[in-house]
Every structure is written in C-alpha cells, then in structure tokens.
Amino acid sequence: MPTEVALLESRALRGERMGRVDVLDKVKSLAMLPDGIHVRTEDVARYFEVSTGAVRRLTDRHQEEFTENGMCVLRGADLQSFHSDMVSLWACDGAESYPQAATQLRLYTRRTVLNIAMLLRDSDIARCVRTYLLDAEEELRTQYASLDQRVTRIESCLTGVGSALQELGPVLLRMSERLDSLDRKVEMTHQVVGAMSLRLTDVQQDVVRLDGRMDAFAGQLKDLRRRNGPRGQR
C-alpha cells in the first residue's frame, strides 16, 4: 500500500487515484459554482482552509498536472461568456449578484481539487483527504483479497465436485442401462397386454354369439313342448 509521502512525491500514484473524487465530500463539503462543475481559487482555499496565495503557488508549480486534470484559465471572450452563463444560473438560484473576475479567472474541477489535496502539505483538510483516500484504498484492497479467497474456496470446491462427478459417472451409466432395460420390459408388457385385450375382445364376441345360439335353442325347446303338450294329455 502506498504511503502519504509516496502520494505526495509520485505523479503516477496520484494519477491512479484521480477517479476517487467522492472522498472530497466525505471529508468536507465543497461549494461549487452554479454550473455544478467548477470552483474558483478562493473556493479551493476556503475548502482547504489555506490562503488563496498558497493555492496559486501550488497550481503554478504543478500547472501541467493540474491542467491535465481540469484546471483552466479564462480570459477575454471566454471569460465574458462564462460570466454570462454564471449570472443566469446565479439569478435562477435567487442570489443577489455574482462576483466576476476583472481580467482572468482560474477554474478548477473536482478532479483538480482532489489533485491539490494530494499535493498540498500545509493543510489539515488535505491530509484528511489523503488519509481517507489511502484508507479507502486499503479497505478496497482488503475486500478484493477477501473476494479472492472466496473465489479460491469455490474453485477448490468445484475441483472436489469434478472428482465426485467422475466417480459418479460409471454409476450413472449403470443406472441408465438398467432404466433402458426396464423401458424395454415395460414396452413388452404393453405389447402382451395389448394382445390380451384383442383376445378378450374376440372372446367377448364368441360369448355374444353363444348367447344368441342358446337363446335360439331355448326358443326351439319351448316350441317343441307346446307341440307335444296335447299328445301327452291324450
């Protein structure tokens, strides 16, 4: 884990942490201009509780780095256009007036302010931002380490599952073969039952025909008795 000194000395380390602008509001509220994007030198000085001169000297020494992270200086037509936009937004917020720079205006983004926090030595607020930034990184590193351990445990479990599946393979194969054999037996049983059903249908038809013949035979006996009845009385 990098130290605060390393952060102060290494531009590369600072560049890796430029995305963590959220730490600014966790330490102290940063008052933005009405556009919600920029702050002025006096706003930066007020945030870090230092003089505007200290902020200007720092930005002059690291102008290239700060410009890369959003700092800009407006002059002439660009300054007038920006002031016009800010006056309109300021009026929408209900403020009395908007303070305008005379000849030039140095503007900073939240990335620039974080950049300043990683370089400003004589500010307790800046030190708090650096500490919070490093602590948050360590916490994130710990979370990643914990996640890595959990992933490792899952991978080891999956290895065990793979071995178990390999051992289970032959058992599943035998069960599949037995189920196939059972399916064949069930199919043969269905065929036997179907043949028996057809045979029973034939037997039923034979019984119906036999019933018809028995009824006819009974009728013939009745007729025979009627014909022989008078003779028996004589």
Coordinates of C-alpha atoms in Angstrom, one line a residue:
M1 CA 0.0 0.0 0.0
P2 CA 1.4 3.4 -0.9
T3 CA 2.2 5.9 1.9
E4 CA 1.2 9.5 2.1
V5 CA 4.8 10.6 1.3
A6 CA 4.7 8.4 -1.8
L7 CA 1.5 10.0 -2.9
L8 CA 3.0 13.5 -2.4
E9 CA 6.1 12.6 -4.4
S10 CA 4.7 10.4 -7.2
R11 CA 2.6 11.9 -10.0
A12 CA 1.9 8.4 -11.3
L13 CA 0.4 7.3 -8.0
R14 CA -1.7 10.5 -7.9
G15 CA -2.9 9.8 -11.5
E16 CA -4.1 6.3 -10.5
R17 CA -6.4 7.8 -7.8
M18 CA -7.9 10.7 -9.8
G19 CA -11.2 8.8 -10.1
R20 CA -11.9 8.9 -6.3
V21 CA -13.4 12.4 -6.2
D22 CA -16.1 11.1 -3.8
V23 CA -13.6 11.3 -0.9
L24 CA -13.8 15.1 -1.0
D25 CA -17.4 15.2 0.2
K26 CA -16.7 12.6 2.8
V27 CA -14.1 14.9 4.4
K28 CA -15.8 18.3 3.9
S29 CA -18.5 19.8 1.7
L30 CA -17.1 21.5 -1.4
A31 CA -19.0 24.6 -2.6
M32 CA -19.3 24.6 -6.4
L33 CA -20.2 27.4 -8.7
P34 CA -23.8 27.4 -10.1
D35 CA -22.8 25.2 -13.0
G36 CA -22.0 22.4 -10.5
I37 CA -18.7 21.7 -12.3
H38 CA -16.2 24.4 -11.4
V39 CA -14.8 26.2 -8.4
R40 CA -12.6 29.3 -8.1
T41 CA -9.3 29.7 -6.4
E42 CA -11.0 31.3 -3.3
D43 CA -13.4 28.3 -3.1
V44 CA -10.5 25.9 -3.1
A45 CA -8.7 28.0 -0.5
R46 CA -11.8 28.0 1.7
Y47 CA -12.2 24.2 1.3
F48 CA -8.6 23.5 2.4
E49 CA -8.6 26.4 5.0
V50 CA -5.5 28.0 3.5
S51 CA -4.8 31.3 1.8
T52 CA -5.5 31.9 -1.9
G53 CA -1.8 32.6 -2.3
A54 CA -0.9 29.1 -1.2
V55 CA -3.3 27.6 -3.7
R56 CA -1.9 29.8 -6.5
R57 CA 1.7 28.9 -5.7
L58 CA 0.9 25.2 -5.7
T59 CA -1.0 25.4 -9.0
D60 CA 1.8 27.4 -10.6
R61 CA 4.4 24.7 -9.6
H62 CA 2.2 21.9 -10.9
Q63 CA 0.4 23.7 -13.7
E64 CA 0.8 21.0 -16.3
E65 CA -0.6 18.3 -14.0
F66 CA -3.5 20.4 -12.8
T67 CA -4.3 21.4 -16.4
E68 CA -4.4 17.7 -17.3
N69 CA -6.9 17.2 -14.5
G70 CA -9.3 20.0 -15.4
M71 CA -7.8 23.4 -14.4
C72 CA -8.2 26.2 -16.9
V73 CA -7.7 30.0 -17.0
L74 CA -10.4 32.0 -18.8
R75 CA -9.7 35.4 -20.4
G76 CA -11.3 37.8 -22.9
A77 CA -14.3 36.5 -24.7
D78 CA -14.2 33.1 -23.0
L79 CA -14.3 34.8 -19.6
Q80 CA -17.2 37.1 -20.6
S81 CA -19.2 34.1 -22.0
F82 CA -18.6 32.1 -18.8
H83 CA -19.7 35.1 -16.6
S84 CA -22.8 35.5 -18.7
D85 CA -23.7 31.8 -18.1
M86 CA -22.9 32.1 -14.4
V87 CA -25.0 35.3 -14.0
S88 CA -28.0 33.5 -15.5
L89 CA -27.6 30.4 -13.2
W90 CA -26.9 32.7 -10.2
A91 CA -30.2 34.5 -10.8
C92 CA -32.0 31.2 -11.0
D93 CA -30.7 30.3 -7.6
G94 CA -32.1 33.6 -6.2
A95 CA -28.7 35.2 -5.3
E96 CA -28.2 39.0 -5.2
S97 CA -25.2 39.1 -7.5
Y98 CA -22.4 37.0 -9.0
P99 CA -18.8 38.0 -8.2
Q100 CA -17.0 38.5 -11.6
A101 CA -13.2 38.5 -12.2
A102 CA -11.8 41.5 -13.9
T103 CA -9.3 40.1 -16.4
Q104 CA -8.9 36.4 -15.9
L105 CA -10.5 33.6 -13.9
R106 CA -8.8 30.3 -12.8
L107 CA -11.2 27.5 -12.6
Y108 CA -10.9 24.0 -11.0
T109 CA -12.9 20.8 -11.4
R110 CA -13.4 18.3 -8.6
R111 CA -10.5 16.2 -10.1
T112 CA -8.3 19.3 -9.8
V113 CA -9.3 19.8 -6.2
L114 CA -8.5 16.1 -5.4
N115 CA -5.2 16.6 -7.2
I116 CA -4.5 19.6 -5.0
A117 CA -5.4 17.6 -1.9
M118 CA -2.7 15.0 -2.9
L119 CA -0.1 17.8 -3.1
L120 CA -1.0 20.4 -0.5
R121 CA 1.2 19.8 2.5
D122 CA 0.2 22.6 4.9
S123 CA -3.5 21.8 5.2
D124 CA -5.2 19.5 7.8
I125 CA -8.1 19.1 5.4
A126 CA -5.7 18.0 2.6
R127 CA -4.1 15.5 5.0
C128 CA -7.5 14.1 5.9
V129 CA -8.4 13.7 2.2
R130 CA -5.1 11.8 1.6
T131 CA -5.6 9.6 4.7
Y132 CA -9.2 8.9 3.7
L133 CA -8.1 8.1 0.2
L134 CA -5.4 5.7 1.3
D135 CA -7.7 4.1 3.9
A136 CA -10.4 3.6 1.4
E137 CA -7.9 2.0 -1.0
E138 CA -6.7 -0.3 1.7
E139 CA -10.3 -1.3 2.5
L140 CA -11.0 -1.9 -1.1
R141 CA -7.8 -4.0 -1.3
T142 CA -9.0 -6.0 1.7
Q143 CA -12.3 -6.6 0.1
Y144 CA -10.6 -7.8 -3.1
A145 CA -8.4 -10.1 -1.0
S146 CA -11.5 -11.5 0.7
L147 CA -13.2 -11.9 -2.6
D148 CA -10.1 -13.7 -4.0
Q149 CA -10.1 -16.1 -1.0
R150 CA -13.8 -16.8 -1.5
V151 CA -13.2 -17.5 -5.2
T152 CA -10.3 -19.8 -4.3
R153 CA -12.6 -21.7 -1.9
I154 CA -15.2 -22.0 -4.6
E155 CA -12.6 -23.2 -7.1
S156 CA -11.4 -25.9 -4.6
C157 CA -15.0 -27.0 -4.1
L158 CA -15.5 -27.2 -7.8
T159 CA -12.4 -29.4 -8.0
G160 CA -14.0 -31.8 -5.5
V161 CA -17.3 -31.7 -7.4
G162 CA -15.4 -32.7 -10.6
S163 CA -13.8 -35.7 -8.9
A164 CA -17.2 -36.7 -7.4
L165 CA -18.8 -36.5 -10.9
Q166 CA -16.0 -38.6 -12.4
E167 CA -16.7 -41.3 -9.7
L168 CA -20.4 -41.0 -10.2
G169 CA -20.1 -41.4 -14.0
P170 CA -20.0 -45.2 -14.0
V171 CA -22.8 -45.4 -11.5
L172 CA -25.0 -43.2 -13.7
L173 CA -24.1 -45.3 -16.7
R174 CA -25.2 -48.5 -15.0
M175 CA -28.4 -46.8 -13.8
S176 CA -29.1 -45.6 -17.4
E177 CA -28.6 -49.1 -18.7
R178 CA -31.0 -50.5 -16.1
L179 CA -33.5 -47.9 -17.0
D180 CA -33.2 -48.8 -20.6
S181 CA -33.8 -52.4 -19.8
L182 CA -36.8 -51.5 -17.7
D183 CA -38.2 -49.5 -20.5
R184 CA -37.9 -52.5 -22.9
K185 CA -39.6 -54.7 -20.3
V186 CA -42.4 -52.2 -19.9
E187 CA -42.8 -52.0 -23.7
M188 CA -43.0 -55.8 -23.9
T189 CA -45.6 -55.8 -21.1
H190 CA -47.6 -53.2 -23.1
Q191 CA -47.5 -55.5 -26.2
V192 CA -48.7 -58.5 -24.1
V193 CA -51.5 -56.5 -22.6
G194 CA -52.5 -55.3 -26.0
A195 CA -52.6 -58.8 -27.4
M196 CA -54.6 -60.0 -24.4
S197 CA -57.0 -57.1 -24.9
L198 CA -57.6 -58.1 -28.5
R199 CA -58.0 -61.8 -27.4
L200 CA -60.6 -60.8 -24.8
T201 CA -62.4 -58.8 -27.5
D202 CA -62.6 -62.0 -29.6
V203 CA -63.8 -64.0 -26.6
Q204 CA -66.5 -61.4 -25.9
Q205 CA -67.7 -61.7 -29.4
D206 CA -67.7 -65.5 -29.1
V207 CA -69.7 -65.3 -25.9
V208 CA -72.2 -62.9 -27.6
R209 CA -72.7 -65.4 -30.4
L210 CA -73.0 -68.3 -27.9
D211 CA -75.7 -66.4 -26.0
G212 CA -77.5 -65.9 -29.3
R213 CA -77.4 -69.6 -30.1
M214 CA -78.5 -70.5 -26.5
D215 CA -81.5 -68.2 -26.8
A216 CA -82.4 -69.8 -30.1
F217 CA -82.1 -73.3 -28.7
A218 CA -84.3 -72.3 -25.7
G219 CA -86.9 -71.0 -28.1
Q220 CA -86.8 -74.2 -30.1
L221 CA -87.4 -76.2 -26.8
K222 CA -90.4 -74.1 -25.9
D223 CA -91.9 -74.7 -29.4
L224 CA -91.3 -78.4 -29.1
R225 CA -93.0 -78.6 -25.7
R226 CA -96.0 -76.7 -27.0
R227 CA -96.4 -79.1 -29.9
N228 CA -96.0 -82.2 -27.7
G229 CA -98.3 -81.0 -25.0
P230 CA -101.8 -82.2 -26.3
R231 CA -100.5 -85.6 -27.2
G232 CA -99.2 -86.1 -23.7
Q233 CA -102.7 -85.4 -22.3
R234 CA -104.4 -87.9 -24.5

